[in-house]
Coordinates of C-alpha atoms in Angstrom, one line a residue:
M1 CA 121.7 85.1 23.2
G2 CA 124.3 84.1 25.8
R3 CA 124.3 80.7 27.5
I4 CA 122.0 80.0 30.2
R5 CA 123.6 79.8 33.7
I6 CA 122.5 79.5 37.2
L7 CA 123.1 82.7 39.2
P8 CA 125.7 82.6 42.1
E9 CA 123.7 82.7 45.5
A10 CA 125.3 86.0 46.4
L11 CA 124.0 87.6 43.1
A12 CA 120.5 86.0 43.3
G13 CA 120.4 87.3 47.0
K14 CA 121.1 90.8 45.9
I15 CA 118.3 90.6 43.1
A16 CA 115.7 89.2 45.7
A17 CA 116.7 91.9 48.1
G18 CA 116.3 94.5 45.3
E19 CA 112.6 93.3 45.0
V20 CA 111.8 93.5 48.7
I21 CA 113.9 96.2 49.9
E22 CA 113.5 99.2 47.8
R23 CA 114.6 101.9 50.3
P24 CA 115.2 102.2 54.1
A25 CA 111.4 102.5 54.7
S26 CA 111.0 99.0 53.0
A27 CA 113.5 97.5 55.5
L28 CA 111.6 99.1 58.3
K29 CA 108.2 97.9 57.2
E30 CA 109.6 94.2 57.2
L31 CA 110.7 94.5 60.6
L32 CA 107.6 96.3 61.9
E33 CA 105.5 93.5 60.5
N34 CA 107.6 90.9 62.2
S35 CA 107.3 92.8 65.5
I36 CA 103.5 93.0 65.3
D37 CA 103.2 89.2 64.2
A38 CA 105.4 88.5 67.3
H39 CA 102.4 90.1 69.2
A40 CA 104.6 93.2 70.4
T41 CA 102.7 95.5 72.5
S42 CA 105.5 98.1 72.3
I43 CA 107.7 99.0 69.3
K44 CA 110.7 101.4 69.4
I45 CA 112.3 102.5 66.2
Y46 CA 115.8 104.3 66.1
I47 CA 117.0 105.8 62.9
K48 CA 120.2 107.3 61.8
G49 CA 121.2 109.0 58.7
Y50 CA 117.6 108.6 57.1
G51 CA 118.1 104.7 57.4
I52 CA 121.2 104.3 55.6
S53 CA 123.4 104.5 58.5
E54 CA 121.2 102.4 61.0
I55 CA 117.7 101.2 61.5
K56 CA 117.1 99.6 64.9
V57 CA 113.8 98.1 66.0
V58 CA 113.3 97.1 69.6
D59 CA 110.0 95.1 70.5
D60 CA 108.7 93.2 73.4
G61 CA 107.3 90.5 71.6
E62 CA 107.6 86.7 71.8
G63 CA 111.2 86.4 70.5
I64 CA 112.7 83.9 68.3
P65 CA 113.8 80.6 69.6
S66 CA 117.6 80.3 69.7
E67 CA 117.6 77.1 67.5
D68 CA 115.6 79.0 64.7
V69 CA 117.5 82.4 64.7
I70 CA 120.2 80.8 61.8
L71 CA 117.2 79.4 60.0
A72 CA 115.3 82.7 60.1
L73 CA 118.2 84.1 57.9
Q74 CA 117.6 81.6 55.1
R75 CA 115.6 82.3 52.1
H76 CA 112.1 81.4 52.2
A77 CA 112.3 80.5 55.9
T78 CA 109.0 81.5 57.7
S79 CA 106.9 80.5 60.6
K80 CA 103.8 81.7 58.9
I81 CA 102.7 79.2 56.4
E82 CA 103.2 75.5 56.1
K83 CA 101.4 74.3 53.1
E84 CA 100.1 75.7 49.9
E85 CA 96.6 76.2 51.1
D86 CA 97.9 78.6 53.8
L87 CA 98.8 81.0 51.1
F88 CA 95.1 81.7 50.4
K89 CA 94.3 82.4 54.0
I90 CA 97.0 84.7 55.2
N91 CA 96.3 85.9 58.8
T92 CA 99.9 87.4 59.4
L93 CA 101.7 90.5 57.9
G94 CA 104.9 88.7 57.1
F95 CA 104.8 85.4 55.4
R96 CA 107.0 85.1 52.3
G97 CA 110.1 84.4 54.5
E98 CA 112.2 86.8 52.5
A99 CA 112.3 89.6 54.9
L100 CA 115.5 89.0 57.1
Y101 CA 117.4 87.2 54.4
S102 CA 116.9 90.0 51.8
I103 CA 118.0 92.7 54.6
A104 CA 121.0 90.6 55.5
Q105 CA 122.0 90.4 51.7
V106 CA 122.4 94.2 51.6
S107 CA 123.4 95.1 55.0
K108 CA 125.3 94.6 58.4
L109 CA 122.6 92.9 60.7
R110 CA 122.5 92.2 64.1
I111 CA 119.8 90.2 65.9
I112 CA 119.5 90.0 69.7
T113 CA 116.3 88.0 70.7
Q114 CA 115.2 85.6 73.6
H115 CA 112.1 83.6 73.2
K116 CA 109.6 84.1 76.0
Y117 CA 110.1 80.4 77.1
E118 CA 113.9 80.4 77.0
N119 CA 116.1 81.2 79.7
I120 CA 119.0 82.6 77.7
G121 CA 118.7 84.3 74.2
T122 CA 120.7 84.7 71.2
E123 CA 122.9 87.6 69.5
I124 CA 124.0 87.0 66.0
F125 CA 126.1 89.2 63.5
V126 CA 125.5 88.9 59.8
S127 CA 127.2 90.7 57.0
Q128 CA 126.3 90.4 53.4
G129 CA 124.5 87.2 54.3
D130 CA 127.6 85.5 56.1
I131 CA 127.4 85.1 59.8
I132 CA 130.4 86.8 61.4
E133 CA 129.6 86.1 65.1
R134 CA 127.2 84.4 67.4
K135 CA 126.8 84.3 70.9
P136 CA 124.5 83.9 73.9
A137 CA 122.5 87.1 75.1
N138 CA 119.8 88.5 77.6
A139 CA 116.9 90.2 76.0
N140 CA 113.2 91.1 76.3
G141 CA 111.6 90.3 73.0
T142 CA 113.7 91.0 69.9
T143 CA 116.1 93.9 68.8
I144 CA 117.3 93.9 65.1
Q145 CA 119.8 96.5 64.0
I146 CA 120.5 97.3 60.3
E147 CA 123.6 99.0 59.7
D148 CA 125.2 100.5 56.3
L149 CA 122.2 99.5 54.3
F150 CA 123.1 99.1 50.5
F151 CA 126.9 99.3 51.2
N152 CA 127.5 96.6 49.0
T153 CA 125.0 97.8 46.4
P154 CA 125.9 101.2 45.5
V155 CA 123.8 101.3 42.7
R156 CA 120.6 100.9 44.8
K157 CA 121.8 103.9 46.9
K158 CA 122.0 106.1 43.8
F159 CA 118.4 105.6 43.2
L160 CA 117.3 106.9 46.6
K161 CA 115.8 110.2 46.8
S162 CA 116.7 113.0 49.2
P163 CA 117.1 112.6 52.9
F164 CA 114.0 114.6 53.5
T165 CA 112.1 112.2 51.0
E166 CA 113.6 109.1 52.8
R167 CA 112.8 110.3 56.2
A168 CA 109.3 111.1 55.0
H169 CA 108.9 107.6 53.7
I170 CA 109.8 106.4 57.1
L171 CA 107.4 108.5 58.9
E172 CA 104.7 107.4 56.8
T173 CA 105.6 103.8 57.3
V174 CA 105.4 104.0 61.0
Q175 CA 102.2 106.1 60.7
N176 CA 100.5 103.7 58.8
Y177 CA 101.1 100.6 61.1
A178 CA 100.5 102.7 64.2
L179 CA 96.9 103.5 62.5
A180 CA 96.4 99.8 61.8
Y181 CA 97.3 98.7 65.3
P182 CA 96.1 101.1 68.0
E183 CA 96.6 98.7 70.7
T184 CA 100.5 98.9 70.1
S185 CA 102.6 101.7 71.2
F186 CA 104.9 103.2 68.7
Y187 CA 108.1 105.3 69.3
L188 CA 110.3 106.8 66.7
N189 CA 113.4 108.6 67.1
I190 CA 115.6 110.0 64.2
D191 CA 119.1 111.1 64.7
G192 CA 118.6 111.4 68.6
E193 CA 115.2 113.2 68.7
E194 CA 111.7 111.9 69.3
V195 CA 109.8 112.3 66.2
L196 CA 106.6 110.1 66.9
N197 CA 105.4 108.8 70.1
F198 CA 102.1 107.1 70.2
P199 CA 101.0 105.5 73.4
R200 CA 98.5 102.5 73.2
A201 CA 95.1 103.7 72.1
D202 CA 92.0 102.3 73.0
S203 CA 90.2 102.7 69.5
I204 CA 91.1 103.5 66.1
K205 CA 89.5 107.0 66.7
E206 CA 91.9 107.7 69.4
R207 CA 94.7 106.7 67.3
I208 CA 93.9 108.9 64.4
A209 CA 93.7 111.8 66.9
Q210 CA 97.3 110.9 68.0
V211 CA 98.4 110.7 64.5
F212 CA 96.9 113.6 62.7
G213 CA 95.5 115.5 65.7
V214 CA 91.8 116.2 67.3
E215 CA 91.1 118.9 64.8
F216 CA 91.5 116.7 61.9
L217 CA 89.4 113.8 63.6
E218 CA 86.7 116.3 64.1
K219 CA 86.4 116.8 60.4
L220 CA 85.9 113.1 59.6
E221 CA 82.5 111.6 59.5
F222 CA 82.4 108.0 60.5
K223 CA 80.4 105.4 58.6
S224 CA 80.2 101.6 59.1
I225 CA 78.5 98.8 57.4
S226 CA 78.7 95.0 57.6
D227 CA 77.5 91.7 56.5
N228 CA 78.3 88.1 57.5
R229 CA 81.6 88.4 55.7
Y230 CA 82.8 91.9 55.4
R231 CA 83.1 94.8 57.8
I232 CA 84.1 98.3 56.6
E233 CA 85.0 101.2 58.7
L234 CA 85.2 104.4 57.0
F235 CA 86.3 107.9 58.2
W236 CA 85.2 110.2 55.5
G237 CA 86.6 113.9 55.4
N238 CA 84.2 116.7 55.1
T239 CA 84.5 119.5 52.6
Q240 CA 87.4 121.2 54.6
L241 CA 89.3 118.0 54.0
V242 CA 89.2 118.0 50.1
R243 CA 92.6 118.7 48.4
R244 CA 93.9 119.0 44.9
N245 CA 96.3 116.0 45.4
R246 CA 95.5 112.6 47.0
T247 CA 96.9 113.3 50.4
K248 CA 95.5 111.3 53.3
Q249 CA 93.9 108.5 51.4
L250 CA 94.6 105.5 53.6
I251 CA 93.2 102.0 52.9
F252 CA 93.7 99.1 55.0
V253 CA 92.7 95.5 54.3
N254 CA 92.7 93.2 57.4
R255 CA 94.8 95.8 59.1
R256 CA 97.5 95.8 56.4
P257 CA 98.1 99.2 54.6
V258 CA 97.6 98.7 50.8
R259 CA 97.0 100.4 47.6
D260 CA 93.8 99.3 45.8
S261 CA 92.1 101.0 42.7
L262 CA 89.0 99.1 43.2
V263 CA 88.5 100.4 46.6
S264 CA 89.4 104.2 45.6
S265 CA 87.4 104.3 42.5
S266 CA 84.3 102.8 44.2
L267 CA 84.4 105.4 47.0
Y268 CA 84.8 108.1 44.3
K269 CA 81.9 106.9 42.4
A270 CA 79.9 106.2 45.4
F271 CA 80.3 109.6 46.8
K272 CA 80.3 111.1 43.5
V273 CA 83.6 112.9 43.8
K274 CA 84.3 115.1 40.9
E275 CA 86.9 117.9 41.0
F276 CA 88.8 117.6 44.5
H277 CA 90.3 114.6 46.2
P278 CA 88.7 113.6 49.7
Q279 CA 90.9 112.6 52.5
F280 CA 89.6 109.3 53.9
L281 CA 90.7 106.3 55.9
F282 CA 89.1 103.0 55.0
F283 CA 89.3 99.9 57.2
L284 CA 88.2 96.6 55.7
T285 CA 87.9 93.4 57.5
M286 CA 87.1 90.1 55.7
P287 CA 87.8 86.4 55.7
S288 CA 91.4 85.9 54.9
D289 CA 90.7 83.2 52.4
E290 CA 88.7 85.9 50.3
V291 CA 91.7 88.3 49.8
D292 CA 95.2 87.4 48.1
F293 CA 98.0 89.4 49.5
N294 CA 100.5 87.2 47.5
V295 CA 100.2 89.5 44.4
H296 CA 103.2 91.9 44.9
P297 CA 106.7 91.2 46.5
T298 CA 106.2 94.0 48.9
K299 CA 102.6 93.1 49.8
K300 CA 101.4 96.4 48.8
E301 CA 98.6 95.3 46.4
V302 CA 95.8 92.8 46.7
R303 CA 93.3 91.0 44.8
F304 CA 89.7 90.6 46.1
R305 CA 87.6 87.4 45.3
D306 CA 84.3 89.1 45.4
T307 CA 84.8 92.5 43.9
A308 CA 81.1 92.8 43.3
R309 CA 80.2 92.6 46.8
L310 CA 82.8 94.8 48.0
S311 CA 81.8 97.5 45.7
E312 CA 78.2 97.3 46.8
L313 CA 78.9 97.6 50.4
I314 CA 80.8 100.7 49.5
F315 CA 77.8 102.1 47.6
N316 CA 75.5 101.3 50.3
I317 CA 77.8 103.0 53.0
A318 CA 78.0 106.1 51.1
E319 CA 74.5 107.7 51.3
P320 CA 75.7 110.4 48.8
E321 CA 72.5 112.5 49.2
K322 CA 73.8 113.0 52.8
I323 CA 77.4 113.1 52.8
S324 CA 78.7 113.5 49.1
I325 CA 81.2 116.1 49.3
I326 CA 80.8 117.3 45.7
A327 CA 77.1 116.5 44.2
E328 CA 77.0 115.4 40.5
R329 CA 74.9 117.8 38.6
P330 CA 72.3 116.3 36.5
V331 CA 72.6 116.9 33.0
E332 CA 70.6 120.1 32.0
W333 CA 69.8 121.0 28.5
A334 CA 69.7 124.6 29.4
V335 CA 70.9 127.5 27.4
S336 CA 72.4 131.0 28.2
E337 CA 70.6 133.7 29.8
N338 CA 70.4 135.5 26.3
S339 CA 68.6 132.8 24.7
N340 CA 65.1 131.8 24.7
L341 CA 63.1 128.7 23.5
I342 CA 63.3 129.6 19.9
E343 CA 66.8 130.6 20.0
Q344 CA 67.6 127.0 21.8
I345 CA 65.6 125.1 19.0
N346 CA 67.5 127.2 16.2
F347 CA 70.9 126.9 18.0
F348 CA 72.9 125.1 15.4
Q349 CA 71.8 127.7 12.6
L350 CA 73.3 130.6 14.7
N351 CA 76.5 132.4 13.3
S352 CA 79.8 131.4 14.9
F353 CA 80.4 132.8 18.2
E354 CA 83.4 135.0 17.0
A355 CA 81.1 137.1 14.9
K356 CA 78.9 138.0 18.1
E357 CA 80.0 141.2 19.8
E358 CA 77.5 141.4 22.6
F359 CA 77.2 137.6 23.7
V360 CA 78.0 134.0 22.8
D361 CA 75.1 131.7 22.2
F362 CA 75.7 128.3 23.7
L363 CA 74.3 125.2 25.1
S364 CA 75.1 124.1 28.6
L365 CA 75.6 120.4 29.0
G366 CA 76.3 120.4 32.8
D367 CA 79.5 119.6 34.7
A368 CA 81.1 122.9 33.4
I369 CA 80.8 121.9 29.8
V370 CA 79.3 123.9 27.1
A371 CA 78.9 123.4 23.3
I372 CA 79.4 126.3 20.9
R373 CA 78.7 126.2 17.0
Q374 CA 81.5 127.1 14.9
S375 CA 81.4 127.5 11.0
E376 CA 82.9 123.9 10.5
G377 CA 81.5 122.1 13.6
I378 CA 80.9 122.2 17.2
L379 CA 83.3 123.4 19.9
F380 CA 83.1 121.7 23.4
I381 CA 84.7 123.7 26.3
D382 CA 85.4 122.8 29.7
Y383 CA 85.0 126.3 31.3
H384 CA 86.3 125.1 34.6
A385 CA 89.5 123.8 33.1
A386 CA 89.8 127.0 31.0
H387 CA 89.3 129.3 33.8
E388 CA 92.2 127.4 35.6
R389 CA 94.7 127.8 32.8
V390 CA 93.8 131.5 32.8
N391 CA 94.2 131.9 36.5
F392 CA 97.2 129.6 36.6
E393 CA 99.3 132.0 34.4
K394 CA 98.2 135.1 36.1
I395 CA 99.2 133.7 39.5
L396 CA 102.3 132.2 38.2
K397 CA 103.5 135.8 36.9
A398 CA 102.5 137.5 40.2
L399 CA 104.0 134.8 42.6
P400 CA 105.7 136.1 44.5
E401 CA 105.4 139.8 43.9
S402 CA 104.5 141.5 47.3
S403 CA 103.8 140.2 50.6
M404 CA 101.5 141.0 53.6
N405 CA 101.6 140.3 57.2
L406 CA 98.9 138.3 58.9
V407 CA 96.9 140.2 61.6
F408 CA 96.4 136.8 63.2
P409 CA 99.1 134.5 62.5
Q410 CA 97.8 131.0 61.3
I411 CA 98.7 127.9 62.8
I412 CA 98.7 124.9 60.5
E413 CA 98.6 121.5 61.8
L414 CA 100.5 119.0 59.5
N415 CA 100.7 115.1 59.4
P416 CA 103.9 114.0 60.6
T417 CA 105.4 113.3 57.3
D418 CA 104.4 116.9 55.8
Y419 CA 105.7 118.5 59.1
E420 CA 109.1 116.9 58.8
L421 CA 109.4 118.1 55.1
I422 CA 108.2 121.6 55.6
V423 CA 110.3 122.1 58.9
A424 CA 113.4 121.0 57.2
N425 CA 112.6 123.3 54.2
L426 CA 111.4 126.7 55.9
N427 CA 114.0 128.3 53.6
V428 CA 111.9 127.3 50.4
L429 CA 109.0 128.8 52.0
K430 CA 111.0 132.0 52.7
E431 CA 112.0 132.2 49.2
L432 CA 108.1 132.0 48.3
M433 CA 107.6 134.8 50.8
I434 CA 105.8 132.5 53.1
E435 CA 107.3 133.5 56.6
A436 CA 106.6 130.4 58.8
E437 CA 108.2 128.9 62.0
N438 CA 108.1 125.6 63.6
F439 CA 105.4 125.8 66.3
G440 CA 106.1 122.2 67.6
K441 CA 103.8 119.1 67.9
N442 CA 103.5 118.7 64.0
S443 CA 102.5 122.4 63.6
I444 CA 103.9 125.5 62.0
I445 CA 102.7 129.0 62.5
I446 CA 102.5 131.4 59.3
R447 CA 102.9 135.1 59.9
N448 CA 103.5 136.6 56.4
I449 CA 102.1 135.6 52.9
P450 CA 102.3 136.7 49.3
E451 CA 99.3 138.8 48.6
I452 CA 98.1 136.4 46.1
L453 CA 97.7 133.9 48.7
K454 CA 94.9 136.0 50.7
N455 CA 91.9 134.3 51.1
V456 CA 93.2 131.1 50.1
D457 CA 93.5 127.5 51.7
L458 CA 96.8 127.9 53.3
E459 CA 96.9 124.4 54.7
G460 CA 96.4 123.0 51.1
I461 CA 99.1 125.3 49.7
I462 CA 101.6 123.9 52.3
E463 CA 100.6 120.3 51.7
S464 CA 101.2 120.9 47.9
I465 CA 104.5 122.0 48.7
A466 CA 105.2 119.2 50.9
S467 CA 104.2 116.8 48.1
V468 CA 106.7 118.6 45.9
L469 CA 109.4 118.3 48.4
K470 CA 108.8 114.6 49.0
E471 CA 109.6 113.5 45.3
E472 CA 112.7 115.8 45.0
L473 CA 115.8 113.6 44.3
V474 CA 118.5 116.3 45.5
K475 CA 117.1 119.6 46.3
P476 CA 113.9 121.3 46.0
D477 CA 113.0 122.7 42.6
F478 CA 111.8 126.2 43.4
T479 CA 110.1 126.5 39.9
D480 CA 108.1 123.3 40.3
I481 CA 107.2 124.5 43.8
K482 CA 105.8 127.8 42.2
R483 CA 104.0 125.9 39.7
K484 CA 102.2 123.5 42.3
I485 CA 101.2 126.6 44.4
A486 CA 99.8 128.3 41.2
E487 CA 97.9 125.2 40.3
T488 CA 96.4 124.9 43.7
I489 CA 95.4 128.5 43.9
A490 CA 94.1 128.5 40.4
C491 CA 91.9 125.5 41.0
H492 CA 90.4 127.1 44.2
K493 CA 89.8 130.4 42.4
S494 CA 88.3 129.1 39.2
M495 CA 84.5 128.6 38.6
R496 CA 83.0 125.1 39.8
S497 CA 81.3 122.8 37.6
N498 CA 78.0 123.7 39.6
T499 CA 78.6 127.5 38.8
K500 CA 76.4 128.9 36.1
I501 CA 78.5 130.9 33.4
T502 CA 76.7 133.6 31.5
A503 CA 77.2 134.3 27.8
S504 CA 79.6 137.5 28.5
E505 CA 81.6 135.7 31.1
L506 CA 82.2 132.9 28.6
K507 CA 83.0 135.3 25.8
A508 CA 85.4 137.0 28.1
L509 CA 87.0 133.8 29.2
L510 CA 87.3 132.5 25.7
R511 CA 89.3 135.8 24.6
E512 CA 91.6 135.4 27.9
L513 CA 92.3 131.5 27.2
E514 CA 93.5 132.6 23.6
Q515 CA 96.2 134.7 25.4
T516 CA 97.6 132.0 27.4
S517 CA 100.8 129.9 26.5
D518 CA 98.6 126.6 26.3
P519 CA 95.0 127.3 25.6
E520 CA 94.6 123.5 24.9
H521 CA 95.1 122.2 28.4
C522 CA 94.6 123.1 32.1
P523 CA 97.6 123.2 34.4
H524 CA 97.1 119.6 35.2
G525 CA 97.3 118.4 31.6
R526 CA 93.6 117.8 30.9
P527 CA 92.0 119.0 27.9
I528 CA 90.3 122.2 27.8
K529 CA 88.4 121.9 24.3
K530 CA 87.1 119.5 21.9
F531 CA 86.3 120.2 18.3
I532 CA 84.0 117.8 16.4
S533 CA 83.9 118.7 12.7
L534 CA 80.6 118.8 10.6
E535 CA 82.2 116.1 8.4
D536 CA 82.6 113.9 11.5
I537 CA 78.8 114.4 12.4
K538 CA 77.7 113.7 9.0
K539 CA 79.6 110.4 8.9
W540 CA 77.8 109.4 12.2
F541 CA 74.4 109.7 10.1
M542 CA 76.0 108.3 6.9
R543 CA 75.6 111.4 5.0
K544 CA 78.0 112.4 2.3

């Protein structure tokens, strides 16, 4: 072990910046929070080179007093908290005092600001944390310009993903704060092109329509519940808004976009979600002293004081008998159509299913799970997962094989993030024999598709492609995209958990399953089978 030493301030600053500023969207997030905390009614964002070349945020907020501008660039400098108790009743977005300091350590930063009660403002230019220039200026609110982000930390640059992905994160960041603050107008320009323009909205519903479109809003069911401490406003997607992946699942706590497993898992349980993922927007308002935002450096995660009460409210708002998108099937001790009551009683004395030529005797346990006796124990099968594996491999081999023109071209409206990714990668769709064009206003028009996509949810397919593109480091992985499409189609085409399977269907399915490359797992990696030996069963009952 080497000698212990104090790190130089420049190195410590870069480490601190690395915790807060992960990518260009992280820097933008910090600036947006400062603008909102300054009570801006208009926020304009200008991006160049996916945020590496330039990020400029112009707001009409209160501005920074001249005597505080330099202080604002110091570590842990903040106007949001004064004493320890303030940490447990956070009422602002930014409060750590790390944003401007961290950004200044890894960029060339220019601030032009004028406080609303001052006659003259201040312009300051900082590089790598050092003040290069300071002079008087006239301004209305605050303009912050970040140039050459990560120019002095090239390793951080290497860990960034593709320009498409970084642009997508920027869009997502602006979109989330626009949803949380409908009373504020947001404008986003990337490389000289207007990408987003959300004028001031009178309600969350109006802002949702601005961001995702009226058609999306019409597929949401609004539910609200409140007590003397909490208020929940939930926009829950109907059956047309379920997807194979977790897209458009947005959680806001006291108007802050966050990730929270408690809220997500409670919603899934309350609405009895099983196979697909719902799309929803969840807005929670609660006393500031009952939630801790000081858990993560970027404030993405939270900790609740009364988790039991929050879960209870979520279950109360769900009313699952009315709006559950996928009802949970009660466990039914049913048998196949080829079995009668006597056969059910004698089930475990029947021969192995392989010896049966006409049918399989099995016991249905509900939720797509059946139990089949084998000579050395019991085999449990998830027939939905098995059917997915079979369909997945068939589709993967056939995709793309032949295409068909759509008699009525289909217009698909996407969220701004997915739209940007898809329009920038129309050549990838073309390789998949999906002929699509930019239709404007976050929409694409599809004129030709592979035959295998006939009668399939095209919107879900396009969103799956976008999710793959978002995670690519350099260029789209065509093979991975094909797999994602095949997974999505296979899931939609496979037997649901509430579909009863017959003995002959099960026998045919098991025969096809054994011919696949991986009969043990579905395309998503979940197990298909579970064998419990007779020896293990005997041990349960302490028999030799």
